[in-house]
Amino acid sequence: QSALTQPPSASGSPGQSVTISCTGTSSDVGGYNYVSWYQQHPGKAPKLMIYEVTKRPSGVPDRFSGSKSGNTASLTVSGLQAEDEADYYCSSYAGSNRSVVFGGGTKLTVL
Amino acid sequence: EVQLVESGGGLVQPGGSLRLSCAASGFTFSSYWMSWVRQAPGKGLEWVANIEQDGSEKYYVDSVKGRFTISRDNAKNSLYLQMNSLRAEDTAVYYCARVHSSSWYVGYWGQGTLVTVSS
């Protein structure tokens, strides 16, 4: 039940693209296509942005996209906007005991 | 509209107990796995426990096994977390979460309730 590894911070200027990585193991990220991403603004509950590696819930802008290669998943935010500034967390099913593991979070700053 | 409303948080001394509740509405509660997820102040998210639709399967993160118990009452559309032998490191905002067990993501979150363990 070790946490997934994310960079603590990322940044970009408005209109640019930024990619946040999420590294796990073959027991979680690499073993299942069950990676999800959440956005959290200060003092608010998390919000689902991506599920099943690449799928976007209705209402989430298509500027947000997800991918996976081996044990590393990625979230890309294109056309950065001021409101994208938030903390982002990845998550993966970890199989044993129906457990779910989260990443440590990445603070995205829009310069 | 899906709503998850937590209650029961507060200040408790180390070694004490607390019971969190989550009132669910806007969906068929008995059809979903449910979870508790916590977030220590200034820290990241941590999955705490899962419970199957009829309550027969329950799973916990290692750090709370033997101390916390997740349960549900489908007749009352409610989820619970009984927390015993509380420690300072259990201090966190506790979120009630609706889980899509087909691919294990949280589709809906409550607003959270703060539990502070301190003397």
mmCIF file of C-alpha atoms in Angstrom:
data_model
loop_
_atom_site.group_PDB
_atom_site.id
_atom_site.type_symbol
_atom_site.label_atom_id
_atom_site.label_comp_id
_atom_site.label_asym_id
_atom_site.label_seq_id
_atom_site.Cartn_x
_atom_site.Cartn_y
_atom_site.Cartn_z
ATOM 1 C CA GLN A 1 0.000 0.000 0.000
ATOM 2 C CA SER A 2 2.768 2.488 -0.892
ATOM 3 C CA ALA A 3 1.745 5.828 -2.296
ATOM 4 C CA LEU A 4 2.183 6.543 -5.980
ATOM 5 C CA THR A 5 4.957 9.004 -6.850
ATOM 6 C CA GLN A 6 4.082 12.441 -8.227
ATOM 7 C CA PRO A 7 6.260 15.547 -8.594
ATOM 8 C CA PRO A 8 5.410 17.990 -5.790
ATOM 9 C CA SER A 9 4.969 20.891 -8.165
ATOM 10 C CA ALA A 10 4.420 21.822 -11.783
ATOM 11 C CA SER A 11 3.843 25.116 -13.530
ATOM 12 C CA GLY A 12 3.055 26.745 -16.829
ATOM 13 C CA SER A 13 1.909 30.004 -18.340
ATOM 14 C CA PRO A 14 -1.645 30.580 -19.562
ATOM 15 C CA GLY A 15 -2.216 28.828 -22.870
ATOM 16 C CA GLN A 16 0.684 26.424 -22.405
ATOM 17 C CA SER A 17 0.516 22.690 -21.734
ATOM 18 C CA VAL A 18 1.781 20.911 -18.659
ATOM 19 C CA THR A 19 2.094 17.189 -17.926
ATOM 20 C CA ILE A 20 2.033 15.631 -14.458
ATOM 21 C CA SER A 21 3.433 12.129 -13.987
ATOM 22 C CA CYS A 22 2.322 9.411 -11.595
ATOM 23 C CA THR A 23 4.623 6.432 -11.074
ATOM 24 C CA GLY A 24 3.598 3.202 -9.429
ATOM 25 C CA THR A 25 4.429 -0.465 -9.837
ATOM 26 C CA SER A 26 3.215 -3.466 -11.763
ATOM 27 C CA SER A 27 0.892 -4.162 -8.818
ATOM 28 C CA ASP A 28 -1.081 -0.974 -9.275
ATOM 29 C CA VAL A 29 -0.631 1.491 -12.172
ATOM 30 C CA GLY A 30 1.033 -1.036 -14.440
ATOM 31 C CA GLY A 31 -1.308 -3.866 -13.605
ATOM 32 C CA TYR A 32 -4.687 -2.272 -14.243
ATOM 33 C CA ASN A 33 -6.227 0.369 -16.477
ATOM 34 C CA TYR A 34 -7.864 1.814 -13.380
ATOM 35 C CA VAL A 35 -5.961 5.088 -12.999
ATOM 36 C CA SER A 36 -7.947 8.180 -12.086
ATOM 37 C CA TRP A 37 -7.039 11.827 -11.545
ATOM 38 C CA TYR A 38 -8.588 14.355 -9.149
ATOM 39 C CA GLN A 39 -8.408 18.134 -8.941
ATOM 40 C CA GLN A 40 -8.607 19.814 -5.554
ATOM 41 C CA HIS A 41 -8.865 23.524 -4.917
ATOM 42 C CA PRO A 42 -7.952 24.821 -1.440
ATOM 43 C CA GLY A 43 -10.554 23.997 1.167
ATOM 44 C CA LYS A 44 -12.654 22.009 -1.296
ATOM 45 C CA ALA A 45 -13.369 18.335 -1.858
ATOM 46 C CA PRO A 46 -11.532 16.599 -4.704
ATOM 47 C CA LYS A 47 -13.185 16.462 -8.124
ATOM 48 C CA LEU A 48 -12.863 13.602 -10.599
ATOM 49 C CA MET A 49 -11.119 14.719 -13.792
ATOM 50 C CA ILE A 50 -10.036 11.461 -15.477
ATOM 51 C CA TYR A 51 -10.965 7.813 -14.912
ATOM 52 C CA GLU A 52 -9.900 4.534 -16.496
ATOM 53 C CA VAL A 53 -6.636 6.223 -17.598
ATOM 54 C CA THR A 54 -8.097 8.295 -20.442
ATOM 55 C CA LYS A 55 -11.826 8.904 -19.916
ATOM 56 C CA ARG A 56 -13.285 12.269 -18.959
ATOM 57 C CA PRO A 57 -16.518 12.615 -16.981
ATOM 58 C CA SER A 58 -19.135 14.854 -18.512
ATOM 59 C CA GLY A 59 -18.452 18.488 -17.762
ATOM 60 C CA VAL A 60 -14.670 18.155 -17.626
ATOM 61 C CA PRO A 61 -13.051 20.231 -20.397
ATOM 62 C CA ASP A 62 -11.266 18.325 -23.140
ATOM 63 C CA ARG A 63 -8.153 20.316 -22.235
ATOM 64 C CA PHE A 64 -7.613 17.568 -19.663
ATOM 65 C CA SER A 65 -6.298 14.251 -20.961
ATOM 66 C CA GLY A 66 -4.764 11.130 -19.502
ATOM 67 C CA SER A 67 -2.387 8.424 -20.666
ATOM 68 C CA LYS A 68 -0.325 5.528 -19.358
ATOM 69 C CA SER A 69 2.873 3.761 -20.296
ATOM 70 C CA GLY A 70 4.031 0.836 -18.219
ATOM 71 C CA ASN A 71 4.011 1.778 -14.549
ATOM 72 C CA THR A 72 3.653 5.524 -15.168
ATOM 73 C CA ALA A 73 0.447 7.424 -15.825
ATOM 74 C CA SER A 74 0.264 11.055 -16.920
ATOM 75 C CA LEU A 75 -2.215 13.909 -16.824
ATOM 76 C CA THR A 76 -1.835 16.619 -19.445
ATOM 77 C CA VAL A 77 -3.536 19.982 -19.135
ATOM 78 C CA SER A 78 -3.517 21.889 -22.418
ATOM 79 C CA GLY A 79 -4.333 25.555 -22.910
ATOM 80 C CA LEU A 80 -3.714 26.329 -19.240
ATOM 81 C CA GLN A 81 -6.199 28.657 -17.591
ATOM 82 C CA ALA A 82 -6.029 30.453 -14.279
ATOM 83 C CA GLU A 83 -8.747 28.232 -12.806
ATOM 84 C CA ASP A 84 -6.616 25.137 -13.443
ATOM 85 C CA GLU A 85 -4.355 26.180 -10.572
ATOM 86 C CA ALA A 86 -4.979 23.489 -7.960
ATOM 87 C CA ASP A 87 -3.612 20.293 -6.447
ATOM 88 C CA TYR A 88 -3.848 17.184 -8.601
ATOM 89 C CA TYR A 89 -3.862 13.622 -7.302
ATOM 90 C CA CYS A 90 -3.572 10.378 -9.193
ATOM 91 C CA SER A 91 -5.062 7.152 -7.930
ATOM 92 C CA SER A 92 -4.913 3.509 -8.903
ATOM 93 C CA TYR A 93 -6.590 0.274 -7.962
ATOM 94 C CA ALA A 94 -4.019 -1.865 -6.205
ATOM 95 C CA GLY A 95 -5.762 -5.216 -6.374
ATOM 96 C CA SER A 96 -5.098 -6.808 -3.006
ATOM 97 C CA ASN A 97 -7.900 -6.292 -0.488
ATOM 98 C CA ARG A 98 -9.768 -4.086 -2.937
ATOM 99 C CA SER A 99 -7.291 -1.359 -2.003
ATOM 100 C CA VAL A 100 -6.863 1.970 -3.703
ATOM 101 C CA VAL A 101 -3.653 3.969 -3.579
ATOM 102 C CA PHE A 102 -3.211 7.698 -4.142
ATOM 103 C CA GLY A 103 -0.258 9.765 -5.264
ATOM 104 C CA GLY A 104 1.249 12.389 -2.987
ATOM 105 C CA GLY A 105 -0.236 15.200 -5.048
ATOM 106 C CA THR A 106 1.132 17.847 -7.418
ATOM 107 C CA LYS A 107 0.551 21.548 -6.938
ATOM 108 C CA LEU A 108 -0.063 23.108 -10.358
ATOM 109 C CA THR A 109 0.732 26.795 -10.583
ATOM 110 C CA VAL A 110 -0.415 28.929 -13.498
ATOM 111 C CA LEU A 111 2.219 31.628 -13.838
ATOM 112 C CA GLU B 1 -28.428 15.320 -7.553
ATOM 113 C CA VAL B 2 -25.964 13.116 -5.709
ATOM 114 C CA GLN B 3 -25.234 14.368 -2.211
ATOM 115 C CA LEU B 4 -22.952 12.982 0.491
ATOM 116 C CA VAL B 5 -23.034 14.800 3.812
ATOM 117 C CA GLU B 6 -20.602 13.812 6.554
ATOM 118 C CA SER B 7 -21.024 14.519 10.246
ATOM 119 C CA GLY B 8 -19.553 13.481 13.573
ATOM 120 C CA GLY B 9 -16.101 15.024 13.405
ATOM 121 C CA GLY B 10 -14.560 16.953 16.258
ATOM 122 C CA LEU B 11 -11.816 17.091 18.861
ATOM 123 C CA VAL B 12 -10.984 13.880 20.695
ATOM 124 C CA GLN B 13 -8.175 12.883 23.018
ATOM 125 C CA PRO B 14 -5.605 10.243 22.043
ATOM 126 C CA GLY B 15 -6.994 6.798 22.771
ATOM 127 C CA GLY B 16 -10.552 8.041 22.398
ATOM 128 C CA SER B 17 -13.327 7.072 20.001
ATOM 129 C CA LEU B 18 -15.454 8.839 17.434
ATOM 130 C CA ARG B 19 -18.159 7.735 15.000
ATOM 131 C CA LEU B 20 -18.490 9.436 11.640
ATOM 132 C CA SER B 21 -21.685 9.323 9.613
ATOM 133 C CA CYS B 22 -22.410 10.030 5.959
ATOM 134 C CA ALA B 23 -25.950 10.666 4.729
ATOM 135 C CA ALA B 24 -26.379 9.810 1.065
ATOM 136 C CA SER B 25 -29.094 11.005 -1.295
ATOM 137 C CA GLY B 26 -29.819 11.377 -4.987
ATOM 138 C CA PHE B 27 -28.849 7.834 -5.966
ATOM 139 C CA THR B 28 -29.552 4.204 -5.121
ATOM 140 C CA PHE B 29 -27.219 3.888 -2.149
ATOM 141 C CA SER B 30 -27.473 0.110 -1.910
ATOM 142 C CA SER B 31 -26.062 -0.274 -5.433
ATOM 143 C CA TYR B 32 -22.637 1.197 -4.734
ATOM 144 C CA TRP B 33 -19.441 0.367 -2.944
ATOM 145 C CA MET B 34 -18.620 3.209 -0.558
ATOM 146 C CA SER B 35 -15.344 4.422 0.908
ATOM 147 C CA TRP B 36 -13.811 6.702 3.483
ATOM 148 C CA VAL B 37 -10.816 8.740 2.319
ATOM 149 C CA ARG B 38 -8.861 11.049 4.605
ATOM 150 C CA GLN B 39 -6.521 13.992 4.197
ATOM 151 C CA ALA B 40 -4.213 15.121 6.990
ATOM 152 C CA PRO B 41 -3.687 18.899 7.227
ATOM 153 C CA GLY B 42 -1.492 20.045 4.346
ATOM 154 C CA LYS B 43 -1.030 16.463 3.146
ATOM 155 C CA GLY B 44 -2.300 14.222 0.369
ATOM 156 C CA LEU B 45 -5.260 11.889 0.094
ATOM 157 C CA GLU B 46 -5.257 8.477 1.772
ATOM 158 C CA TRP B 47 -7.820 5.738 1.208
ATOM 159 C CA VAL B 48 -9.012 4.428 4.578
ATOM 160 C CA ALA B 49 -11.692 1.777 4.007
ATOM 161 C CA ASN B 50 -14.101 0.265 1.475
ATOM 162 C CA ILE B 51 -17.408 -1.528 1.976
ATOM 163 C CA GLU B 52 -19.354 -3.599 -0.511
ATOM 164 C CA GLN B 53 -22.985 -2.875 -1.405
ATOM 165 C CA ASP B 54 -24.525 -5.232 1.179
ATOM 166 C CA GLY B 55 -21.788 -4.730 3.775
ATOM 167 C CA SER B 56 -20.449 -8.253 3.511
ATOM 168 C CA GLU B 57 -16.985 -7.235 2.290
ATOM 169 C CA LYS B 58 -14.891 -4.638 4.069
ATOM 170 C CA TYR B 59 -11.302 -3.595 3.479
ATOM 171 C CA TYR B 60 -8.963 -1.293 5.370
ATOM 172 C CA VAL B 61 -5.612 0.404 4.963
ATOM 173 C CA ASP B 62 -3.061 -1.292 7.214
ATOM 174 C CA SER B 63 -2.673 1.706 9.534
ATOM 175 C CA VAL B 64 -6.283 1.512 10.745
ATOM 176 C CA LYS B 65 -6.888 -2.256 10.784
ATOM 177 C CA GLY B 66 -8.197 -3.382 14.157
ATOM 178 C CA ARG B 67 -9.048 0.185 15.207
ATOM 179 C CA PHE B 68 -11.552 1.421 12.615
ATOM 180 C CA THR B 69 -14.772 -0.257 11.446
ATOM 181 C CA ILE B 70 -16.688 0.726 8.335
ATOM 182 C CA SER B 71 -20.390 -0.098 8.168
ATOM 183 C CA ARG B 72 -23.539 0.925 6.358
ATOM 184 C CA ASP B 73 -27.313 0.961 6.770
ATOM 185 C CA ASN B 74 -28.918 0.736 3.359
ATOM 186 C CA ALA B 75 -32.381 1.323 4.819
ATOM 187 C CA LYS B 76 -31.174 4.693 6.101
ATOM 188 C CA ASN B 77 -28.898 5.467 3.118
ATOM 189 C CA SER B 78 -26.054 5.948 5.545
ATOM 190 C CA LEU B 79 -22.372 5.086 5.798
ATOM 191 C CA TYR B 80 -20.442 5.007 9.060
ATOM 192 C CA LEU B 81 -16.875 4.891 10.328
ATOM 193 C CA GLN B 82 -16.324 3.849 13.938
ATOM 194 C CA MET B 83 -12.883 5.008 15.012
ATOM 195 C CA ASN B 84 -11.364 3.631 18.211
ATOM 196 C CA SER B 85 -7.941 3.978 19.845
ATOM 197 C CA LEU B 86 -7.417 7.226 17.986
ATOM 198 C CA ARG B 87 -3.901 8.563 17.497
ATOM 199 C CA ALA B 88 -2.522 11.988 16.652
ATOM 200 C CA GLU B 89 -1.724 10.732 13.152
ATOM 201 C CA ASP B 90 -5.420 10.073 12.546
ATOM 202 C CA THR B 91 -6.015 13.833 12.534
ATOM 203 C CA ALA B 92 -7.478 14.611 9.123
ATOM 204 C CA VAL B 93 -10.475 15.649 7.102
ATOM 205 C CA TYR B 94 -12.476 12.488 6.452
ATOM 206 C CA TYR B 95 -14.359 12.295 3.160
ATOM 207 C CA CYS B 96 -17.256 9.986 2.360
ATOM 208 C CA ALA B 97 -16.891 8.744 -1.220
ATOM 209 C CA ARG B 98 -19.047 6.883 -3.737
ATOM 210 C CA VAL B 99 -16.957 4.333 -5.572
ATOM 211 C CA HIS B 100 -17.425 2.950 -9.062
ATOM 212 C CA SER B 101 -16.225 -0.581 -8.389
ATOM 213 C CA SER B 102 -16.030 -1.443 -12.081
ATOM 214 C CA SER B 103 -12.823 0.571 -12.227
ATOM 215 C CA TRP B 104 -12.306 1.850 -8.705
ATOM 216 C CA TYR B 105 -12.623 5.581 -9.012
ATOM 217 C CA VAL B 106 -14.474 8.009 -6.799
ATOM 218 C CA GLY B 107 -17.268 9.627 -8.741
ATOM 219 C CA TYR B 108 -18.633 11.710 -5.880
ATOM 220 C CA TRP B 109 -17.159 13.115 -2.687
ATOM 221 C CA GLY B 110 -18.727 14.608 0.401
ATOM 222 C CA GLN B 111 -17.537 17.947 1.756
ATOM 223 C CA GLY B 112 -15.549 16.253 4.529
ATOM 224 C CA THR B 113 -15.557 16.349 8.316
ATOM 225 C CA LEU B 114 -12.516 17.271 10.414
ATOM 226 C CA VAL B 115 -11.259 14.913 13.091
ATOM 227 C CA THR B 116 -8.633 16.309 15.447
ATOM 228 C CA VAL B 117 -6.870 13.987 17.870
ATOM 229 C CA SER B 118 -5.112 15.998 20.522
ATOM 230 C CA SER B 119 -4.801 16.308 24.274
#
